[in-house]
Short mmCIF file of C-alpha atoms in Angstrom, two decimals:
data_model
loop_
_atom_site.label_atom_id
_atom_site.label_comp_id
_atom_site.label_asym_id
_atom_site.label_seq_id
_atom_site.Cartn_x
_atom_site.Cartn_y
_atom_site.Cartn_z
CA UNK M 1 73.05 -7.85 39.15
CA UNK M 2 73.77 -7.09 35.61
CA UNK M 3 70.31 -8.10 34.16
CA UNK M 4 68.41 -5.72 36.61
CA UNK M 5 70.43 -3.18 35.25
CA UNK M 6 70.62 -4.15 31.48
CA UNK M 7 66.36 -4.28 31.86
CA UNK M 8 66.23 -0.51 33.08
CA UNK M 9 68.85 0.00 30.25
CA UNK M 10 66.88 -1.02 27.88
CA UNK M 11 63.17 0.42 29.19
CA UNK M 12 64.73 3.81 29.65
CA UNK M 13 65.90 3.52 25.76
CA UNK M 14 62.58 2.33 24.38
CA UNK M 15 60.35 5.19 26.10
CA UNK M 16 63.23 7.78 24.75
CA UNK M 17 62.63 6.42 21.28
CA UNK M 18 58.74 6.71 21.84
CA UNK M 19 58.73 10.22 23.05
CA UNK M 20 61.17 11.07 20.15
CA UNK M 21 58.95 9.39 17.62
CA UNK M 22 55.77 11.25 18.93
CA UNK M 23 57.37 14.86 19.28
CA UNK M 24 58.33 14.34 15.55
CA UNK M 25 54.84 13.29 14.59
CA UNK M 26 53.87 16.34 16.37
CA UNK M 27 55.97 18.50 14.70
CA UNK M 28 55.23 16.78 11.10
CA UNK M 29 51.57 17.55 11.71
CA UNK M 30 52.28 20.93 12.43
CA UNK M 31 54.39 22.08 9.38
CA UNK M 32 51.48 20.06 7.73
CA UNK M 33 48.85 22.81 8.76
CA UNK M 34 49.95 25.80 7.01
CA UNK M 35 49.30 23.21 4.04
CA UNK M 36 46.68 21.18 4.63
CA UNK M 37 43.55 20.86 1.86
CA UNK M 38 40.60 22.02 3.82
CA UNK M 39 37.38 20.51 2.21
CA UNK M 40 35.20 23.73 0.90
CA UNK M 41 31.74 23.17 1.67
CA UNK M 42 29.61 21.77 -1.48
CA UNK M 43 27.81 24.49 -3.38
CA UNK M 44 23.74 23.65 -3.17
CA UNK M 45 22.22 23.08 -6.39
CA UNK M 46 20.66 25.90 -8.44
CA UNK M 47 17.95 24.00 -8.94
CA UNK M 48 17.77 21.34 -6.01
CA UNK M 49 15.69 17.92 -6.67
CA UNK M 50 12.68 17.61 -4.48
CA UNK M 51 9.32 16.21 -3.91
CA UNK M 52 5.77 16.24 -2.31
CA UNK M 53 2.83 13.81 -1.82
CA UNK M 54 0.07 13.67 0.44
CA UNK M 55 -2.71 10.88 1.36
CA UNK M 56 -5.84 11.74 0.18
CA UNK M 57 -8.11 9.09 1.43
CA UNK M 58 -6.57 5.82 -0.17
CA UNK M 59 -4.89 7.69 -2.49
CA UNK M 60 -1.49 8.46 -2.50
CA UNK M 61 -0.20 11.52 -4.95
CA UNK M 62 3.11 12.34 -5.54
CA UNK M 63 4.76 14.86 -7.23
CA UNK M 64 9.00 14.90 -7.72
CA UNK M 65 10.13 17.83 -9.40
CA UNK M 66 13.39 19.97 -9.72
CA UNK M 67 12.86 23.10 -8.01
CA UNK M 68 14.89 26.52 -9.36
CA UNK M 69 15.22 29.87 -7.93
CA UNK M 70 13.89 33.48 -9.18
CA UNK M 71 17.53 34.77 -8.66
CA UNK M 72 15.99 38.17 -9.97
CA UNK M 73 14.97 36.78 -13.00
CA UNK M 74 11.84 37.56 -14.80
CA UNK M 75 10.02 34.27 -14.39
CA UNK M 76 6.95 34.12 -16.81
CA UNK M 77 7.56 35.56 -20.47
CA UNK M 78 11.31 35.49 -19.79
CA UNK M 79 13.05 32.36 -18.87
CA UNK M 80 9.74 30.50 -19.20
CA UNK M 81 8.18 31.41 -22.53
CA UNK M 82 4.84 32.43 -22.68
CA UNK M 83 2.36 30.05 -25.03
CA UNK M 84 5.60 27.34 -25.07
CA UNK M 85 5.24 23.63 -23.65
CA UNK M 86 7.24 23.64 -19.87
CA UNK M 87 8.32 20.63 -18.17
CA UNK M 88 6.85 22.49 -15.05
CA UNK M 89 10.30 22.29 -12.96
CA UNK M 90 14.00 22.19 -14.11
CA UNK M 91 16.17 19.66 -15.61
CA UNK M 92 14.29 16.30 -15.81
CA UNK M 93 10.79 16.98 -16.75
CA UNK M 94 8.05 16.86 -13.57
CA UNK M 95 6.63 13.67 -12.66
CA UNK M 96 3.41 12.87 -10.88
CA UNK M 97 2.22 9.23 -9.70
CA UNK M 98 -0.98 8.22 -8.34
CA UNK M 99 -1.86 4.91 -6.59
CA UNK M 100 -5.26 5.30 -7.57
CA UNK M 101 -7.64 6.36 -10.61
CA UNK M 102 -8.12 10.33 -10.15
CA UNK M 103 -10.99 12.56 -11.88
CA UNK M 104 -9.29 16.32 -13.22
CA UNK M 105 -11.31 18.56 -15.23
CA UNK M 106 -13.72 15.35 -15.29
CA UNK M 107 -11.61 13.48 -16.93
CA UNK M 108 -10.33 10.01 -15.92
CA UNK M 109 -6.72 9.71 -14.57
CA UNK M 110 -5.64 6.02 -14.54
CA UNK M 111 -3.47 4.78 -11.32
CA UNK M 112 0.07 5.17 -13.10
CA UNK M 113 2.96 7.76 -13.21
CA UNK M 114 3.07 10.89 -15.76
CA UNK M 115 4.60 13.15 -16.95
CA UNK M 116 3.40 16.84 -15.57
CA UNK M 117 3.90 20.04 -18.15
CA UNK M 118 2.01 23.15 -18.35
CA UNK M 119 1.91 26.04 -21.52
CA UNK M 120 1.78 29.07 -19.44
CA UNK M 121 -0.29 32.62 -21.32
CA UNK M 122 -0.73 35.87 -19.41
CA UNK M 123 -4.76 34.69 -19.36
CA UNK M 124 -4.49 31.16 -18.86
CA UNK M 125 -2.47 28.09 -18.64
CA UNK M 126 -2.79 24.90 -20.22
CA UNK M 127 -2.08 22.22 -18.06
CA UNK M 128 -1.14 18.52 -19.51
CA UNK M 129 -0.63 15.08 -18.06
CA UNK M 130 1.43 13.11 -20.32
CA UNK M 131 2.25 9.50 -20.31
CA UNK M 132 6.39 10.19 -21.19
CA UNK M 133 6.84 10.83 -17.65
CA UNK M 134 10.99 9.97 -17.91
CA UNK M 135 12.35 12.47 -20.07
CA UNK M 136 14.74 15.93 -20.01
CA UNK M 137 13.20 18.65 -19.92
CA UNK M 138 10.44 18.76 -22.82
CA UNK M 139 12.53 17.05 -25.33
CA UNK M 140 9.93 14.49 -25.97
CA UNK M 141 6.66 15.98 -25.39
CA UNK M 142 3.86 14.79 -27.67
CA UNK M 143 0.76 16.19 -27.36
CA UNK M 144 -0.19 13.18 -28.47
CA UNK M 145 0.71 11.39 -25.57
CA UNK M 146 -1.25 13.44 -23.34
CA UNK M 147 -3.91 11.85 -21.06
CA UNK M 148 -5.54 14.73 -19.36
CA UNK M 149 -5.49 18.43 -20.61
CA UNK M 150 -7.16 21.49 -19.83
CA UNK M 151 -7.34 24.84 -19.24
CA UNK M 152 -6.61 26.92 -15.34
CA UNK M 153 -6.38 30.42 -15.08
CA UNK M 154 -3.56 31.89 -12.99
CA UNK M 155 -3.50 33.91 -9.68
CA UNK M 156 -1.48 36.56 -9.24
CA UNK M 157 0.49 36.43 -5.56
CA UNK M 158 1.34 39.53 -3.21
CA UNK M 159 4.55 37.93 -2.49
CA UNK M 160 7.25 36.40 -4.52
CA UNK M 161 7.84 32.80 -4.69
CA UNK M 162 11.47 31.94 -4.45
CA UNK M 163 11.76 28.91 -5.30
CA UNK M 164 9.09 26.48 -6.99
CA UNK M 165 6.69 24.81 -5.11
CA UNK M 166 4.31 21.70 -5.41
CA UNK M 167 1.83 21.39 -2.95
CA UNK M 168 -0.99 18.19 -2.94
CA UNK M 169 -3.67 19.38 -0.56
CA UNK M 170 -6.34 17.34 0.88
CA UNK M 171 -10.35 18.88 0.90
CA UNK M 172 -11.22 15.67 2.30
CA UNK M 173 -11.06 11.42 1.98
CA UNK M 174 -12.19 11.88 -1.81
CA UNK M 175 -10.86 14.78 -3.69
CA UNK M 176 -7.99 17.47 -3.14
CA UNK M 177 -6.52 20.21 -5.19
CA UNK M 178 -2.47 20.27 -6.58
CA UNK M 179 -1.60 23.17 -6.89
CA UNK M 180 2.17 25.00 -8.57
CA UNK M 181 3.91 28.30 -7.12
CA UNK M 182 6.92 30.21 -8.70
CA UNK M 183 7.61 33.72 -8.74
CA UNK M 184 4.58 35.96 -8.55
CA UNK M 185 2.23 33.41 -10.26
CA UNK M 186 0.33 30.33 -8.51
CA UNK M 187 -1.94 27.42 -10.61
CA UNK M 188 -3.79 25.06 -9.12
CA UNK M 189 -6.80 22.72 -9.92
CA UNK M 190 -9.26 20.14 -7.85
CA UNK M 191 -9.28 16.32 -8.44
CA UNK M 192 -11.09 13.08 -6.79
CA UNK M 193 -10.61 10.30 -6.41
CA UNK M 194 -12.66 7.81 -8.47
CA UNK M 195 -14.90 5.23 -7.11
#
């Protein structure tokens, strides 16, 4: 008779001591709220990192490039100098690879990656493709160094650009046009792809 007894005892003790235990976790947790550290969202880049490519025939082009924001800033001939070499993006200078040899401005492209950086004028821009592809900014440029350069004049856009844009555009299986958007002002230029 006494074990029966001693058993309920003992059961009755154990779920005390559990509900006890829980409503003081419960209450823990809630003096915890008034001072818990709530995560803040993470702030988006200024400038975020981003890329485009496109398949133009065999060819694969692609272009990775930092992308900042007008932010009511006077674009062209204030943050970006006019008749000063660009690294055509933000941070990290622009990059553009190419799986296969590419004609621009009839000049021959080599499969490879490169460097992308532009000297932008109220009349014209030059436009360079330069073998120091991994470098800040423009710290290295050397003319020197560039494989393709020449000469696009700029369109003037209705609306305003945010943000800076890439885009690699296919005409058909053998040639396409890249072209560069920021602010009011858009570049772009043909190439094919060489047989």
């Amino acid at each position: 008779m006494k074990n029966p007894i001693l058993l309920i005892v003992l059961v009755l003790t154990i779920v005390s001591c559990k509900n006890e235990k829980s409503s003081l976790e419960e209450q823990k947790h809630n003096h915890n709220n008034g001072h818990e550290k709530v995560e803040e969202p993470k702030k988006k880049p200024l400038s975020p990192h981003t890329e485009t490519m496109a398949m133009i025939g065999d060819a694969h082009i692609h272009i990775d490039y930092s992308s900042p924001g007008v932010r009511d800033r006077i674009i062209f001939g204030g943050l970006v100098g006019y008749d000063q070499v660009w690294q055509a993006g933000a941070h990290m200078a622009t990059w553009l690879e190419t799986n296969k040899d590419l004609v621009i401005d009839g000049k021959a492209l080599p499969a490879g990656k490169y460097g992308f950086f532009t000297i932008p004028s109220k009349d014209d821009w030059t436009v360079m493709i330069n073998k120091n592809w991994d470098q800040h900014g423009k710290d290295e440029y050397d003319e020197k160094d560039d494989v393709v350069r020449f000469k696009v004049k700029p369109i003037t856009l209705e609306e305003s650009v945010e943000h800076l844009e890439y885009k690699v555009n296919k005409i058909d299986d053998e040639s396409g046009t890249i072209s560069m958007a920021w602010e009011k002002v858009k570049i772009e230029f043909p190439f094919a792809i060489k047989n």
